[in-house]
Tab-separated table of C-alpha atoms in Angstrom:
chain	number	residue	atom	x	y	z
P	1	SER	CA	184.330	77.628	98.502
P	2	ILE	CA	186.028	78.817	101.577
P	3	ILE	CA	182.694	77.143	103.476
P	4	THR	CA	182.664	73.913	101.287
P	5	THR	CA	186.578	73.707	102.736
P	6	SER	CA	186.147	74.906	106.324
P	7	TRP	CA	183.450	72.142	106.724
P	8	ARG	CA	185.634	69.798	105.389
P	9	ILE	CA	188.123	70.651	108.298
P	10	VAL	CA	185.493	69.925	111.021
P	11	PRO	CA	185.682	66.503	112.355
P	12	GLN	CA	183.026	63.852	111.552
P	13	GLY	CA	181.473	63.756	114.921
P	14	ARG	CA	181.240	67.426	115.108
P	15	ARG	CA	179.339	67.609	112.045
P	16	ARG	CA	176.757	64.939	112.937
P	17	LEU	CA	176.499	67.245	116.375
P	18	PHE	CA	175.521	70.167	114.187
P	19	LEU	CA	173.393	68.412	111.752
P	20	SER	CA	171.530	67.075	114.851
P	21	LEU	CA	171.063	70.484	116.497
P	22	LYS	CA	169.767	71.942	113.120
P	23	HIS	CA	166.882	69.254	112.632
P	24	LYS	CA	165.793	69.598	116.304
P	25	VAL	CA	165.723	73.689	115.626
P	26	TRP	CA	163.663	73.006	112.313
P	27	PHE	CA	161.047	70.584	114.581
P	28	ARG	CA	160.785	73.135	117.193
P	29	MET	CA	159.496	75.955	114.619
P	30	ALA	CA	157.481	73.644	112.734
P	31	GLU	CA	156.073	72.440	116.217
P	32	LEU	CA	155.528	76.250	116.967
P	33	LEU	CA	153.719	77.125	113.801
P	34	LEU	CA	151.322	74.221	113.946
P	35	GLN	CA	150.600	75.383	117.577
P	36	ARG	CA	149.818	78.478	116.430
P	37	VAL	CA	147.586	77.736	113.440
P	38	ALA	CA	145.727	75.249	115.731
P	39	ARG	CA	145.240	77.866	117.952
P	40	MET	CA	144.015	80.053	115.251
P	41	GLY	CA	141.548	77.656	114.266
P	42	MET	CA	140.200	77.099	117.543
P	43	ALA	CA	139.659	80.700	117.493
P	44	VAL	CA	138.271	81.053	114.142
P	45	GLY	CA	135.925	77.631	115.323
P	46	ALA	CA	134.921	79.272	118.448
P	47	GLY	CA	133.903	82.363	116.885
P	48	GLY	CA	131.901	80.516	114.228
P	49	ALA	CA	130.074	78.785	116.882
P	50	ALA	CA	129.078	82.022	118.690
P	51	ALA	CA	128.188	83.568	115.611
P	52	GLN	CA	126.007	80.636	114.788
P	53	TRP	CA	124.331	80.485	117.985
P	54	CYS	CA	124.158	84.182	118.641
P	55	LEU	CA	123.292	85.962	115.672
P	56	PHE	CA	120.879	85.268	112.927
P	57	SER	CA	119.823	86.618	109.545
P	58	VAL	CA	116.686	87.311	108.303
P	59	ASP	CA	116.341	87.748	104.093
P	60	VAL	CA	114.797	90.419	102.064
P	61	GLY	CA	110.944	90.106	101.956
P	62	HIS	CA	111.129	88.335	105.356
P	63	GLN	CA	110.635	89.025	109.041
P	64	ALA	CA	111.354	87.434	111.746
P	65	VAL	CA	109.425	86.907	114.926
P	66	MET	CA	111.372	85.912	118.411
P	67	PHE	CA	109.926	83.372	121.055
P	68	ASP	CA	111.701	84.152	124.654
P	69	LYS	CA	111.667	80.730	126.672
P	70	PHE	CA	113.228	82.840	129.753
P	71	ASN	CA	110.092	85.241	129.597
P	72	GLY	CA	107.910	82.867	128.339
P	73	GLY	CA	106.154	84.491	125.203
P	74	VAL	CA	106.805	86.046	121.902
P	75	VAL	CA	108.780	89.227	121.698
P	76	HIS	CA	106.519	92.224	120.130
P	77	LYS	CA	109.746	93.264	118.353
P	78	GLN	CA	110.013	93.841	114.342
P	79	TYR	CA	112.923	91.824	113.372
P	80	LYS	CA	113.520	93.423	109.524
P	81	GLU	CA	115.971	92.173	107.372
P	82	GLY	CA	119.332	92.070	107.955
P	83	THR	CA	121.191	90.262	111.147
P	84	HIS	CA	120.165	90.515	114.568
P	85	PRO	CA	121.770	88.745	117.899
P	86	LYS	CA	119.803	86.347	120.059
P	87	ILE	CA	120.401	84.751	123.185
P	88	PRO	CA	121.522	80.877	122.771
P	89	PHE	CA	118.814	78.545	124.419
P	90	PHE	CA	116.727	80.899	125.712
P	91	GLN	CA	115.601	82.919	122.073
P	92	GLU	CA	114.353	81.032	119.420
P	93	PRO	CA	113.199	83.121	116.165
P	94	HIS	CA	111.286	82.298	113.587
P	95	VAL	CA	111.642	83.767	110.038
P	96	ILE	CA	108.110	84.288	108.059
P	97	ASP	CA	107.872	85.209	104.417
P	98	ILE	CA	105.906	88.235	104.228
P	99	ARG	CA	105.317	88.964	100.298
P	100	ALA	CA	102.599	88.069	98.463
P	101	GLN	CA	101.635	84.460	98.178
P	102	PRO	CA	99.468	83.119	95.797
P	103	ARG	CA	96.650	80.461	97.027
P	104	GLU	CA	93.915	78.802	95.129
P	105	ILE	CA	90.567	77.829	96.993
P	106	LYS	CA	87.853	75.725	95.226
P	107	THR	CA	84.322	75.545	96.246
P	108	ILE	CA	81.198	74.050	95.479
P	109	THR	CA	78.016	76.780	95.663
P	110	GLY	CA	74.492	77.113	93.862
P	111	THR	CA	73.411	80.055	91.812
P	112	LYS	CA	70.520	81.981	91.970
P	113	ASP	CA	68.753	79.697	89.166
P	114	LEU	CA	69.631	76.684	91.569
P	115	GLN	CA	72.461	75.350	89.298
P	116	GLN	CA	75.549	73.823	91.178
P	117	VAL	CA	78.896	75.024	90.064
P	118	SER	CA	82.540	74.648	90.747
P	119	ILE	CA	84.616	77.936	91.513
P	120	TYR	CA	88.366	78.436	91.901
P	121	LEU	CA	89.235	81.279	93.341
P	122	ARG	CA	92.831	82.826	93.132
P	123	VAL	CA	93.891	84.786	96.475
P	124	LEU	CA	96.995	86.984	96.662
P	125	SER	CA	97.261	87.736	100.298
P	126	ARG	CA	100.221	88.713	103.008
P	127	PRO	CA	100.194	89.389	106.308
P	128	LYS	CA	100.410	92.877	108.051
P	129	PRO	CA	104.583	93.469	108.990
P	130	GLU	CA	103.586	95.635	112.269
P	131	ARG	CA	101.489	93.017	113.601
P	132	LEU	CA	103.373	89.529	112.563
P	133	SER	CA	103.896	88.817	116.321
P	134	HIS	CA	100.324	88.649	116.976
P	135	ILE	CA	99.205	86.599	114.066
P	136	TYR	CA	102.285	84.232	114.955
P	137	GLN	CA	101.122	83.975	118.552
P	138	GLU	CA	97.193	83.652	117.795
P	139	LEU	CA	97.435	81.467	114.013
P	140	GLY	CA	100.972	80.359	114.381
P	141	LEU	CA	103.404	79.884	111.076
P	142	ASN	CA	100.795	78.347	108.570
P	143	PHE	CA	98.323	81.199	109.023
P	144	GLY	CA	97.757	81.236	105.376
P	145	ASP	CA	96.214	77.949	105.104
P	146	ARG	CA	94.250	78.587	108.466
P	147	VAL	CA	92.229	81.506	107.936
P	148	LEU	CA	92.136	81.625	103.837
P	149	PRO	CA	89.664	78.885	103.457
P	150	SER	CA	87.083	80.199	106.137
P	151	LEU	CA	87.451	83.525	104.914
P	152	CYS	CA	86.396	82.912	100.918
P	153	ASN	CA	84.212	80.089	101.200
P	154	GLU	CA	81.418	82.248	102.913
P	155	PRO	CA	81.445	85.095	100.971
P	156	LEU	CA	81.932	83.247	97.733
P	157	LYS	CA	78.833	81.456	98.598
P	158	ALA	CA	76.758	84.490	99.747
P	159	ILE	CA	77.691	86.277	96.459
P	160	VAL	CA	77.288	83.694	94.055
P	161	ALA	CA	73.789	83.050	95.237
P	162	LYS	CA	72.862	86.445	93.956
P	163	TYR	CA	73.507	85.997	90.578
P	164	SER	CA	72.353	83.407	87.899
P	165	ALA	CA	74.549	80.976	85.997
P	166	GLU	CA	74.516	83.331	83.099
P	167	GLU	CA	75.647	86.218	84.978
P	168	LEU	CA	78.443	84.283	86.709
P	169	LEU	CA	79.990	85.044	83.052
P	170	SER	CA	78.831	87.942	81.907
P	171	LYS	CA	79.070	90.070	85.265
P	172	ARG	CA	82.790	88.077	86.305
P	173	ALA	CA	84.366	91.228	86.655
P	174	GLU	CA	81.916	92.842	88.997
P	175	ILE	CA	81.537	89.601	91.227
P	176	SER	CA	85.419	89.518	91.726
P	177	ALA	CA	84.970	93.489	92.856
P	178	GLN	CA	82.680	92.404	95.161
P	179	LEU	CA	84.149	89.105	96.241
P	180	LYS	CA	87.476	91.403	96.863
P	181	GLU	CA	85.642	94.025	99.221
P	182	GLU	CA	83.984	91.479	101.246
P	183	ILE	CA	86.845	89.042	101.959
P	184	ASN	CA	89.307	92.371	102.385
P	185	ARG	CA	87.279	93.216	105.247
P	186	ARG	CA	87.002	90.317	106.936
P	187	ALA	CA	90.737	89.365	106.566
P	188	GLY	CA	91.584	92.539	108.327
P	189	GLU	CA	90.159	91.120	111.451
P	190	PHE	CA	93.099	88.199	111.652
P	191	ASN	CA	95.663	91.257	110.308
P	192	MET	CA	96.170	89.927	106.719
P	193	ILE	CA	95.858	92.314	103.457
P	194	LEU	CA	94.703	90.734	100.393
P	195	ASP	CA	96.033	92.427	97.279
P	196	ASP	CA	94.078	90.634	94.512
P	197	VAL	CA	91.197	88.368	94.447
P	198	SER	CA	89.877	86.890	91.018
P	199	ILE	CA	87.833	84.163	89.556
P	200	THR	CA	90.128	81.577	87.795
P	201	HIS	CA	87.891	78.731	86.746
P	202	LEU	CA	83.914	77.746	86.594
P	203	VAL	CA	82.783	74.370	86.229
P	204	TYR	CA	79.220	74.059	85.758
P	205	GLY	CA	77.212	70.672	86.381
P	206	LYS	CA	76.781	67.955	83.438
P	207	GLU	CA	72.609	69.017	83.063
P	208	PHE	CA	73.565	72.781	82.924
P	209	THR	CA	75.994	72.127	80.285
P	210	SER	CA	73.660	69.902	78.092
P	211	ALA	CA	70.887	72.262	78.579
P	212	VAL	CA	73.365	75.135	77.293
P	213	GLU	CA	74.423	72.825	74.586
P	214	ALA	CA	70.107	72.123	73.556
P	215	LYS	CA	69.527	75.873	73.892
P	216	GLN	CA	72.268	76.873	71.458
P	217	VAL	CA	71.301	74.159	68.887
P	218	ALA	CA	67.691	75.429	69.168
P	219	GLN	CA	68.876	79.375	69.020
P	220	GLN	CA	70.695	78.450	65.371
P	221	THR	CA	68.023	76.539	64.085
P	222	ALA	CA	65.328	79.338	65.085
P	223	GLU	CA	68.010	81.526	63.293
P	224	ARG	CA	67.910	79.578	60.427
P	225	GLN	CA	64.054	79.580	59.946
P	226	GLU	CA	64.183	82.904	60.365
P	227	TRP	CA	66.708	83.246	57.794
P	228	VAL	CA	64.639	81.162	55.181
P	229	VAL	CA	61.446	82.910	55.938
P	230	LYS	CA	63.367	86.378	55.241
P	231	LYS	CA	64.593	84.480	51.992
P	232	ALA	CA	61.578	83.558	50.873
P	233	GLU	CA	60.068	87.319	51.755
P	234	GLN	CA	62.357	88.945	49.691
P	235	GLU	CA	62.240	86.040	46.513
P	236	LYS	CA	58.224	87.023	47.018
P	237	LYS	CA	58.833	90.551	47.008
P	238	ALA	CA	61.224	90.090	43.886
P	239	ALA	CA	58.699	88.165	41.985
P	240	ILE	CA	55.782	90.382	42.499
P	241	ILE	CA	58.244	92.847	40.930
P	242	ARG	CA	59.252	91.273	38.105
P	243	ALA	CA	55.243	90.604	37.398
P	244	GLN	CA	54.555	94.459	37.937
P	245	GLY	CA	57.537	94.881	35.236
P	246	GLU	CA	56.352	92.227	32.919
P	247	ALA	CA	52.522	93.835	32.899
P	248	GLU	CA	54.077	97.837	32.350
P	249	ALA	CA	56.198	96.593	29.514
P	250	ALA	CA	53.113	94.429	27.781
P	251	GLU	CA	50.846	98.010	28.528
P	252	ILE	CA	53.812	99.819	26.780
P	253	VAL	CA	53.856	97.419	24.480
P	254	THR	CA	49.622	97.364	23.395
P	255	SER	CA	49.802	101.365	23.343
P	256	ALA	CA	52.445	101.112	21.221
P	257	LEU	CA	50.886	98.839	18.826
P	258	LYS	CA	47.267	101.077	19.012
P	259	GLU	CA	49.333	103.973	18.152
P	260	CYS	CA	51.893	102.854	15.253
P	261	GLY	CA	50.528	99.498	14.198
P	262	SER	CA	52.948	96.446	13.384
P	263	GLY	CA	55.866	98.989	13.219
P	264	VAL	CA	56.933	98.202	16.485
P	265	ILE	CA	56.802	94.533	16.084
P	266	GLU	CA	59.131	94.749	12.873
P	267	VAL	CA	61.306	96.933	15.144
P	268	ARG	CA	61.280	94.446	17.900
P	269	ARG	CA	62.052	91.506	15.293
P	270	ILE	CA	64.854	93.411	13.217
P	271	ASP	CA	66.655	93.915	16.951
P	272	MET	CA	66.446	90.631	17.656
P	273	ALA	CA	67.928	89.633	14.598
P	274	LYS	CA	70.949	91.535	15.303
P	275	GLU	CA	71.627	90.069	18.855
P	276	ILE	CA	71.044	86.782	16.901
P	277	ALA	CA	73.548	87.276	14.577
P	278	GLY	CA	75.969	89.028	16.759
P	279	THR	CA	75.902	85.804	19.061
P	280	LEU	CA	76.391	83.529	15.962
P	281	ALA	CA	79.281	85.430	14.311
P	282	ARG	CA	81.238	85.293	17.932
P	283	SER	CA	80.661	81.760	17.895
P	284	ARG	CA	83.577	79.795	16.780
P	285	ASN	CA	81.881	76.083	15.400
P	286	ILE	CA	78.725	78.099	13.286
P	287	THR	CA	79.104	78.886	9.562
P	288	TYR	CA	75.987	81.099	7.851
P	289	LEU	CA	75.234	79.891	4.438
P	290	PRO	CA	72.846	82.041	2.697
P	291	SER	CA	70.391	81.412	0.197
P	292	SER	CA	70.928	83.262	-3.238
P	293	SER	CA	67.882	81.539	-5.149
P	294	GLY	CA	65.215	82.973	-2.548
P	295	GLY	CA	64.976	79.664	-0.553
P	296	SER	CA	65.697	79.150	3.135
P	297	ASN	CA	69.002	80.094	4.663
P	298	LEU	CA	71.108	77.734	6.471
P	299	LEU	CA	73.364	77.679	9.746
P	300	LEU	CA	75.948	74.645	9.977
P	301	GLY	CA	77.493	73.390	13.652
P	302	LEU	CA	81.431	72.542	12.553
P	303	ASN	CA	82.895	70.297	14.879
P	304	ALA	CA	86.547	70.528	14.789
P	305	ASN	CA	86.912	67.074	16.213
P	306	GLN	CA	85.460	65.418	13.178
P	307	GLY	CA	87.326	64.689	10.654
């Protein structure tokens, strides 16, 4: 309240002068603050530009090769993962992936039995890190596309020519191992390493496919005929054994008749009658009517569906 009363006592002109000076002080402070912020921004921008022009980064699984324009050649030094300095406008880094990269190579070649086959080869390759500068100097950045087709085609054709078309399927692992050994030996001359070599697809010509299908059909037919022959032989053996059994049974009956007369026949008749009687007794719709006057007995077939 005292300040308010004192402010009212001050004349109107002095009030305006005081407010004008106050506004000027605020504007000056704001101007100084903006100047400081601008200077800090310029310093940060200059530092960022300097870092962008004077530093470069190498990611995980990569390695950089430095081309020095001032000396006119490649710097034979390893730039591994991390941040490294460089001289702007005079040094140009090239970051290269040194991890294993898959590539598929297709080639058409002939087998030992003169069959044409298309082979798809999958190769996992990577450069030697300690020789990366020499690889870039001799082959460039796309060294894999330049080297691998010529490395794989010639050994592949030479090894496949030693095997027939059927052996390519049955000895697939053996052929892949030979290919890996031979291609790895040649890849060492170009400072490259092959981690894996495998045959992924085999595509034969139409003639060979038709011949294989015809062979399969013929083989199945031959196997069926062989089964029919074996079945006939087994049936023949069964008939012989059955005839031998019947002959032995007839001899036994004949010897029994000679020794015992007609008693054997009566026993067989009684056994047969028991068997027939048991079968009829188990039947539901047959009734046996014996004759009391010495006549013939009756068997009645009763149909349950009729009245």
